Amino acid sequence: MNTSIAIIGAGLGGLTLARVLHVHGIAATVYEAEASASARPQGGMLDMHEHDGQAALRAAGLYDAFRAIIQTGGDASRVFDKDGRLLFEDGGSDGLRPEVPRAALRAILLDSLPAGTVQWGHKLTGATALGGGRHRLAFDNGASVSADLVVGADGAWSRVRPLLSPDKPAYTGTTFVETFVRNADVLQPASAEAVGPGGLFALAPRQGISAHREPDGVLHAYVALRKPLDWIAGIDFSDRDAATARVAGEFDGWAAPLRTLITGGDAAPVARPIHALPNGHRWERIAGVTLLGDAAHLMPPSGDGANLAMFDGAQLAEAIAAHGDDIEAALAAYERELFPRSAAAADDAYSVFDACYGDDAPHSLVDFLKSVAPAA
Ligand SMILES: Cc1cc2nc3c(=O)[nH]c(=O)nc-3n(C[C@H](O)[C@H](O)[C@H](O)COP(=O)(O)OP(=O)(O)OC[C@H]3O[C@@H](n4cnc5c(N)ncnc54)[C@H](O)[C@@H]3O)c2cc1C
């Protein structure tokens, strides 16, 4: 193949694209803003779904490597109300939705690529159309390259997206505050017991805590608050104690093992305002450029975004392999399936998000989980 392919972003989506292209004998270069693979903690557990994330890993020839990093029992889940009453429990099976650490998954993808595929420390700052579908890419380190195909796999705040679409992510009205409780079985045993081997949702109308057990006894929680951005901006998150007290103040009266997921850590909480692109985000075909993952369809977290990004990457690679140097045919085929797939996923994401953090929580989530539970 004579086409030069530049993938912007070494997240799970961009790396899956590069890997599946490599499986098909097609070279690509991934340009990543961060300085190295370890520049930022990747954190978090991801459940890999059979129909998208796992399918992508099969296409990447990495299914066995993925099975080796599954956290046993990690897919168990519980739903509590604010008083600590257990409303729903699913013991999990590690079958359909096994949980893996995001960092380990990313490492498998990185290790599967030829040396030099990822160019670290290359933050895209601009892209100029050269005609004929080619683009000139400029990076913050002064480098520039041209490519026949540019794939924006650069996440929520994509610098590639403006080539295709004027849309920008908008605040959803919900902010997650991220907390960690380390050595929890020893230091916060009641919280560790509540979380169990997998994860919990502790919910009340319009607020909640979702927490997951990570390797080495770490409890990683997202504290969800439906608040305007200026309320969040009014908290000084660099002041650990003050920020923790302000967030925990919203959970006064909650059962102690749940509230301790906010107060029992030793690190400053981190605010993560949740943004989303318009539902059904799409664009007209423009030669030589496309998007995948969050860059294409940022949606509220519902446990599927990373899976979707990986599936997009695998699908795009398969389309390129099938169409050879006819890149426009490959992109048209990829986008024909991408748009309806991501619109349906966004609808699902809003339903799950509302079940978790809407006016009827926690019962809305319990009803949802019962409706999707496999028949006994
Ligand atoms: C709080 C939270 C919890 C979540 N939990 C889950 C979950 O349990 N399961 C799940 O499936 N999904 C989950 N998601 C969603 C998931 O994290 C994303 O959908 C997924 O990471 C998207 O992958 P991506 O490859 O498209 O983008 P990203 O993972 O964002 O990767 C983009 C990459 O591009 C790089 N980059 C950005 N700008 C530039 C630039 N200008 N130049 C070069 N490189 C650049 C970034 O450094 C990054 O490495 C969650 C999201 C949030 C916010």
Coordinates of C-alpha atoms and ligand atoms in Angstrom, one line a residue:
M1 CA 0.0 0.0 0.0
N2 CA 1.3 3.4 -0.9
T3 CA -0.9 5.5 1.4
S4 CA 0.8 7.3 4.3
I5 CA -1.4 7.1 7.4
A6 CA -1.1 9.4 10.4
I7 CA -3.1 8.6 13.5
I8 CA -3.4 11.4 16.0
G9 CA -3.6 10.1 19.5
A10 CA -2.3 6.9 21.2
G11 CA -5.4 6.2 23.3
L12 CA -7.1 2.8 23.1
G13 CA -8.8 3.7 19.8
G14 CA -5.8 5.0 17.9
L15 CA -3.6 2.1 19.1
T16 CA -6.2 -0.5 18.1
L17 CA -6.3 1.1 14.6
A18 CA -2.5 0.9 14.3
R19 CA -2.4 -2.7 15.6
V20 CA -5.1 -4.0 13.3
L21 CA -3.5 -2.2 10.3
H22 CA -0.2 -3.9 11.3
V23 CA -2.0 -7.3 11.4
H24 CA -2.9 -6.6 7.8
G25 CA 0.6 -5.6 6.9
I26 CA -0.2 -1.9 6.6
A27 CA 2.1 0.7 8.3
A28 CA 0.9 3.7 10.1
T29 CA 2.4 6.3 12.5
V30 CA 0.7 7.3 15.7
Y31 CA 1.5 10.9 16.9
E32 CA 0.8 11.3 20.6
A33 CA 1.0 14.5 22.6
E34 CA 2.2 12.9 25.8
A35 CA 6.0 12.5 26.3
S36 CA 5.9 8.8 27.0
A37 CA 3.7 5.8 27.7
S38 CA 4.1 6.5 31.5
A39 CA 3.6 10.3 31.3
R40 CA 0.2 10.1 32.9
P41 CA -1.4 7.4 35.1
Q42 CA -4.0 5.6 32.9
G43 CA -6.0 4.5 36.0
G44 CA -9.3 2.9 36.0
M45 CA -10.9 -0.5 35.3
L46 CA -12.7 -1.1 32.0
D47 CA -15.2 -3.8 31.3
M48 CA -14.6 -5.2 27.8
H49 CA -17.8 -6.1 26.0
E50 CA -18.0 -9.2 23.8
H51 CA -19.6 -7.4 20.8
D52 CA -17.2 -4.4 20.6
G53 CA -14.1 -4.3 22.8
Q54 CA -13.5 -8.0 22.8
A55 CA -14.3 -8.2 19.0
A56 CA -11.6 -5.5 18.4
L57 CA -9.1 -7.4 20.5
R58 CA -9.8 -10.5 18.4
A59 CA -9.2 -8.6 15.2
A60 CA -6.0 -7.3 16.7
G61 CA -4.8 -10.9 17.5
L62 CA -4.6 -9.9 21.2
Y63 CA -7.5 -11.8 22.7
D64 CA -5.3 -14.3 24.6
A65 CA -3.1 -11.5 26.0
F66 CA -6.3 -9.7 27.1
R67 CA -7.6 -12.8 28.9
A68 CA -4.4 -12.9 30.9
I69 CA -5.0 -9.5 32.5
I70 CA -8.6 -10.0 33.5
Q71 CA -9.2 -9.1 37.2
T72 CA -11.1 -12.1 38.6
G73 CA -14.4 -11.1 40.1
G74 CA -14.1 -7.5 38.7
D75 CA -17.4 -7.6 36.9
A76 CA -19.4 -8.2 40.1
S77 CA -21.6 -5.2 40.9
R78 CA -23.8 -3.9 43.7
V79 CA -26.3 -1.1 44.0
F80 CA -26.8 0.6 47.4
D81 CA -29.1 3.5 48.5
K82 CA -27.6 6.3 50.5
D83 CA -28.3 4.5 53.8
G84 CA -26.2 1.6 52.7
R85 CA -29.1 -0.8 51.9
L86 CA -28.1 -3.3 49.2
L87 CA -30.8 -3.1 46.5
F88 CA -29.2 -5.2 43.8
E89 CA -26.3 -7.6 43.4
D90 CA -24.8 -9.3 40.4
G91 CA -21.9 -11.7 41.2
G92 CA -20.5 -11.4 37.7
S93 CA -19.1 -14.1 35.7
D94 CA -16.0 -12.7 34.0
G95 CA -17.6 -13.9 30.8
L96 CA -19.4 -11.3 28.8
R97 CA -17.9 -8.2 30.5
P98 CA -14.6 -9.0 32.2
E99 CA -12.8 -6.1 33.8
V100 CA -9.2 -5.2 33.0
P101 CA -6.9 -2.3 34.1
R102 CA -6.8 0.3 31.4
A103 CA -3.0 0.7 31.8
A104 CA -2.4 -3.0 31.2
L105 CA -4.7 -3.0 28.2
R106 CA -2.9 -0.1 26.7
A107 CA 0.5 -1.7 27.4
I108 CA -0.6 -4.8 25.5
L109 CA -1.5 -2.7 22.5
L110 CA 1.7 -0.6 22.7
D111 CA 3.9 -3.8 23.0
S112 CA 2.2 -5.2 19.9
L113 CA 3.4 -2.4 17.6
P114 CA 6.7 -2.2 15.7
A115 CA 9.3 0.0 17.4
G116 CA 8.9 3.7 16.4
T117 CA 5.2 3.4 15.5
V118 CA 4.2 5.8 18.3
Q119 CA 5.9 9.2 18.1
W120 CA 5.7 10.5 21.6
G121 CA 5.8 14.2 22.4
H122 CA 4.0 15.2 19.2
K123 CA 1.0 17.3 20.0
L124 CA -0.9 18.2 16.9
T125 CA -1.4 22.0 16.6
G126 CA -2.6 22.4 13.1
A127 CA -3.6 20.6 9.9
T128 CA -3.6 22.2 6.4
A129 CA -5.3 20.7 3.4
L130 CA -2.8 20.3 0.5
G131 CA -5.3 19.0 -2.1
G132 CA -6.0 15.5 -3.3
G133 CA -6.9 14.4 0.3
R134 CA -3.4 15.1 1.6
H135 CA -2.8 17.2 4.7
R136 CA 0.2 18.8 6.3
L137 CA 0.3 18.3 10.0
A138 CA 2.2 20.6 12.4
F139 CA 3.2 19.6 16.0
D140 CA 4.1 21.6 19.0
N141 CA 7.7 20.3 19.0
G142 CA 8.3 22.1 15.6
A143 CA 8.0 18.9 13.5
S144 CA 5.7 18.7 10.5
V145 CA 4.7 15.8 8.2
S146 CA 2.3 15.3 5.4
A147 CA -0.1 12.3 5.1
D148 CA -2.6 10.8 2.7
L149 CA -4.9 9.9 5.5
V150 CA -5.3 11.6 8.9
V151 CA -7.3 9.9 11.6
G152 CA -8.3 11.9 14.6
A153 CA -8.1 9.5 17.5
D154 CA -7.3 12.4 19.8
G155 CA -10.2 12.2 22.2
A156 CA -12.7 14.7 23.6
W157 CA -10.9 17.9 22.6
S158 CA -9.8 16.6 19.2
R159 CA -7.7 19.0 17.1
V160 CA -8.6 17.0 14.0
R161 CA -12.4 17.3 14.4
P162 CA -12.6 21.0 13.2
L163 CA -11.4 19.8 9.8
L164 CA -14.8 17.9 9.5
S165 CA -17.3 19.4 11.9
P166 CA -17.9 22.7 13.8
D167 CA -19.4 20.9 16.7
K168 CA -17.8 21.1 20.2
P169 CA -18.4 19.1 23.3
A170 CA -20.9 20.7 25.7
Y171 CA -21.2 20.3 29.5
T172 CA -23.7 17.6 30.4
G173 CA -24.5 19.2 33.8
T174 CA -22.8 16.5 35.7
T175 CA -19.3 16.5 37.2
F176 CA -17.4 13.4 38.4
V177 CA -15.0 14.0 41.3
E178 CA -12.3 11.3 41.2
T179 CA -11.0 9.9 44.5
F180 CA -8.7 7.0 45.5
V181 CA -8.6 5.0 48.8
R182 CA -5.4 3.0 48.9
N183 CA -4.7 -0.1 51.0
A184 CA -8.4 -0.1 51.6
D185 CA -8.8 -3.6 53.1
V186 CA -6.5 -2.5 55.9
L187 CA -7.3 1.2 56.3
Q188 CA -11.0 1.4 55.3
P189 CA -12.3 -2.2 55.7
A190 CA -16.0 -1.3 55.8
S191 CA -15.7 0.6 52.5
A192 CA -13.6 -2.3 51.0
E193 CA -16.3 -4.7 52.1
A194 CA -19.1 -2.6 50.6
V195 CA -17.3 -2.4 47.2
G196 CA -16.5 -6.2 47.2
P197 CA -14.5 -7.8 44.5
G198 CA -15.9 -5.7 41.7
G199 CA -17.7 -2.4 41.9
L200 CA -20.6 -0.5 43.5
F201 CA -23.1 2.2 42.7
A202 CA -24.4 4.1 45.8
L203 CA -27.1 6.5 44.5
A204 CA -29.7 9.0 45.5
P205 CA -31.6 11.3 43.1
R206 CA -29.1 13.4 41.1
Q207 CA -26.0 12.4 42.9
G208 CA -24.0 9.2 43.7
I209 CA -20.8 7.4 44.1
S210 CA -19.5 4.7 41.8
A211 CA -16.4 2.8 43.0
H212 CA -14.4 0.0 41.7
R213 CA -11.7 -2.3 43.2
E214 CA -8.4 -2.0 41.4
P215 CA -5.3 -4.1 41.8
D216 CA -3.3 -3.7 45.1
G217 CA -6.4 -3.0 47.3
V218 CA -7.2 0.4 45.7
L219 CA -10.7 1.7 45.7
H220 CA -11.2 4.1 42.8
A221 CA -14.4 6.2 43.0
Y222 CA -16.2 8.7 40.9
V223 CA -18.4 11.0 42.9
A224 CA -21.2 12.3 40.7
L225 CA -22.7 15.7 41.3
R226 CA -25.3 17.5 39.1
K227 CA -23.9 21.0 39.5
P228 CA -23.3 24.0 37.3
L229 CA -19.7 24.5 36.1
D230 CA -19.3 27.6 38.2
W231 CA -20.2 25.7 41.4
I232 CA -17.4 23.3 40.5
A233 CA -15.0 26.2 39.6
G234 CA -15.7 27.6 43.1
I235 CA -13.8 24.7 44.7
D236 CA -10.1 24.9 45.1
F237 CA -9.1 21.3 44.2
S238 CA -5.5 22.0 44.9
D239 CA -6.5 22.3 48.6
R240 CA -7.1 18.6 49.3
D241 CA -8.8 19.0 52.7
A242 CA -11.0 21.9 51.7
A243 CA -12.1 20.2 48.4
T244 CA -12.7 16.9 50.1
A245 CA -14.8 18.6 52.8
R246 CA -16.8 20.6 50.2
V247 CA -17.6 17.4 48.1
A248 CA -18.3 15.3 51.2
G249 CA -20.6 18.0 52.5
E250 CA -23.0 17.0 49.7
F251 CA -23.1 13.5 51.1
D252 CA -23.9 14.4 54.8
G253 CA -26.0 11.6 56.3
W254 CA -24.9 9.0 53.9
A255 CA -23.8 5.6 55.3
A256 CA -20.2 5.8 56.7
P257 CA -18.7 3.1 54.4
L258 CA -20.0 5.0 51.4
R259 CA -19.0 8.5 52.5
T260 CA -15.5 7.2 53.4
L261 CA -15.0 6.6 49.7
I262 CA -14.8 10.4 49.5
T263 CA -13.0 11.2 52.7
G264 CA -10.8 8.1 53.3
G265 CA -8.2 8.8 50.6
D266 CA -4.8 10.5 50.9
A267 CA -4.8 12.2 47.5
A268 CA -6.5 15.5 46.4
P269 CA -9.8 14.8 44.6
V270 CA -9.9 15.7 40.9
A271 CA -12.9 17.3 39.2
R272 CA -13.8 15.8 35.8
P273 CA -16.7 17.8 34.3
I274 CA -18.5 15.5 31.9
H275 CA -18.9 16.8 28.3
A276 CA -20.6 15.3 25.3
L277 CA -20.9 16.0 21.6
P278 CA -24.4 16.4 20.2
N279 CA -26.2 13.1 19.9
G280 CA -25.8 11.7 16.4
H281 CA -22.7 13.8 15.7
R282 CA -21.7 13.3 12.1
W283 CA -20.0 15.1 9.2
E284 CA -19.9 15.2 5.4
R285 CA -17.1 13.2 3.7
I286 CA -13.9 15.3 3.3
A287 CA -11.1 13.7 1.5
G288 CA -8.3 12.2 3.5
V289 CA -9.5 12.6 7.1
T290 CA -11.8 10.9 9.5
L291 CA -12.3 10.4 13.3
L292 CA -12.8 7.6 15.7
G293 CA -13.6 7.1 19.4
D294 CA -14.3 10.2 21.6
A295 CA -13.2 12.5 18.9
A296 CA -16.1 11.2 16.8
H297 CA -18.8 10.6 19.4
L298 CA -18.0 11.8 22.9
M299 CA -20.8 10.7 25.1
P300 CA -21.5 10.5 28.9
P301 CA -19.6 7.6 30.5
S302 CA -21.7 4.5 30.5
G303 CA -19.1 1.8 30.5
D304 CA -18.8 1.6 26.7
G305 CA -16.7 4.5 25.4
A306 CA -13.3 2.7 25.4
N307 CA -15.0 -0.3 23.9
L308 CA -16.5 1.8 21.1
A309 CA -13.2 3.5 20.4
M310 CA -11.4 0.2 20.0
F311 CA -14.2 -1.2 17.8
D312 CA -14.0 1.9 15.6
G313 CA -10.3 1.5 15.3
A314 CA -10.6 -2.2 14.3
Q315 CA -13.5 -1.4 11.8
L316 CA -11.5 1.4 10.2
A317 CA -8.5 -0.8 9.8
E318 CA -10.5 -3.6 8.2
A319 CA -12.1 -1.1 5.8
I320 CA -8.7 0.2 4.8
A321 CA -7.4 -3.3 4.3
A322 CA -10.4 -4.2 2.2
H323 CA -10.2 -1.2 -0.1
G324 CA -6.4 -0.9 -0.6
D325 CA -5.3 2.5 -1.9
D326 CA -8.9 3.6 -2.5
I327 CA -8.9 5.5 0.8
E328 CA -12.1 7.4 0.1
A329 CA -14.0 4.1 -0.5
A330 CA -12.6 2.8 2.8
L331 CA -13.6 6.0 4.7
A332 CA -17.1 6.0 3.2
A333 CA -17.7 2.4 4.2
Y334 CA -16.3 3.0 7.7
E335 CA -18.5 6.1 8.3
R336 CA -21.6 4.5 6.9
E337 CA -21.5 2.1 9.8
L338 CA -19.9 4.4 12.3
F339 CA -22.7 7.0 12.4
P340 CA -25.7 4.8 13.2
R341 CA -23.6 2.7 15.6
S342 CA -22.5 5.7 17.6
A343 CA -25.9 7.4 17.5
A344 CA -27.4 4.2 19.0
A345 CA -24.6 3.9 21.6
A346 CA -25.1 7.6 22.6
D347 CA -28.9 6.9 23.2
D348 CA -27.9 4.0 25.4
A349 CA -25.3 6.1 27.2
Y350 CA -27.8 8.8 28.1
S351 CA -30.3 6.1 29.3
V352 CA -27.7 4.5 31.6
F353 CA -26.4 7.9 32.8
D354 CA -29.9 9.1 33.6
A355 CA -30.7 5.8 35.3
C356 CA -27.6 6.4 37.5
Y357 CA -27.9 10.1 38.2
G358 CA -31.5 11.1 37.4
D359 CA -34.4 11.9 39.7
D360 CA -35.4 8.3 40.2
A361 CA -32.0 6.9 41.3
P362 CA -31.2 4.4 42.7
H363 CA -34.4 2.5 41.7
S364 CA -34.0 3.5 38.0
L365 CA -30.6 1.8 37.9
V366 CA -31.9 -1.3 39.7
D367 CA -34.8 -1.6 37.2
F368 CA -32.3 -1.1 34.3
L369 CA -29.9 -3.7 35.6
K370 CA -32.7 -6.2 36.1
S371 CA -33.9 -5.6 32.6
V372 CA -30.5 -6.4 31.1
A373 CA -29.6 -9.3 33.5
P374 CA -29.2 -12.6 31.6
A375 CA -32.2 -14.9 32.3
A376 CA -31.3 -17.4 35.0
Ligands
LIG1 C1 -14.9 9.2 34.3 C2 -14.9 8.3 33.1 C3 -15.1 6.9 33.2 C4 -15.1 6.1 32.1 N1 -15.3 4.8 32.3 C5 -15.3 4.0 31.2 C6 -15.5 2.5 31.3 O1 -15.7 2.0 32.4 N2 -15.6 1.8 30.2 C7 -15.4 2.3 28.9 O2 -15.5 1.6 27.9 N3 -15.3 3.7 28.8 C8 -15.2 4.5 29.9 N4 -15.0 5.8 29.7 C9 -14.9 6.4 28.4 C10 -13.5 6.2 27.8 O3 -12.5 6.6 28.7 C11 -13.3 6.9 26.5 O4 -14.4 6.8 25.7 C12 -12.1 6.3 25.7 O5 -10.9 6.6 26.5 C13 -12.0 7.0 24.4 O6 -10.8 6.5 23.7 P1 -10.1 7.3 22.6 O7 -8.9 6.5 22.1 O8 -11.1 7.8 21.6 O9 -9.6 8.6 23.3 P2 -8.6 8.9 24.5 O10 -8.6 7.7 25.4 O11 -9.0 10.2 25.1 O12 -7.2 9.0 23.9 C14 -6.9 10.2 23.1 C15 -5.3 10.3 23.0 O13 -5.0 11.4 22.2 C16 -4.0 12.2 22.8 N5 -4.2 13.5 22.2 C17 -5.1 14.5 22.6 N6 -4.9 15.6 21.9 C18 -3.8 15.4 21.1 C19 -3.2 16.2 20.1 N7 -3.5 17.5 19.8 N8 -2.1 15.6 19.5 C20 -1.7 14.4 19.7 N9 -2.3 13.6 20.6 C21 -3.3 14.1 21.3 C22 -4.3 12.1 24.3 O14 -3.1 12.4 25.0 C23 -4.7 10.6 24.4 O15 -3.6 9.7 24.6 C24 -15.0 6.7 30.8 C25 -14.8 8.1 30.7 C26 -14.8 8.9 31.8 C27 -14.6 10.4 31.6

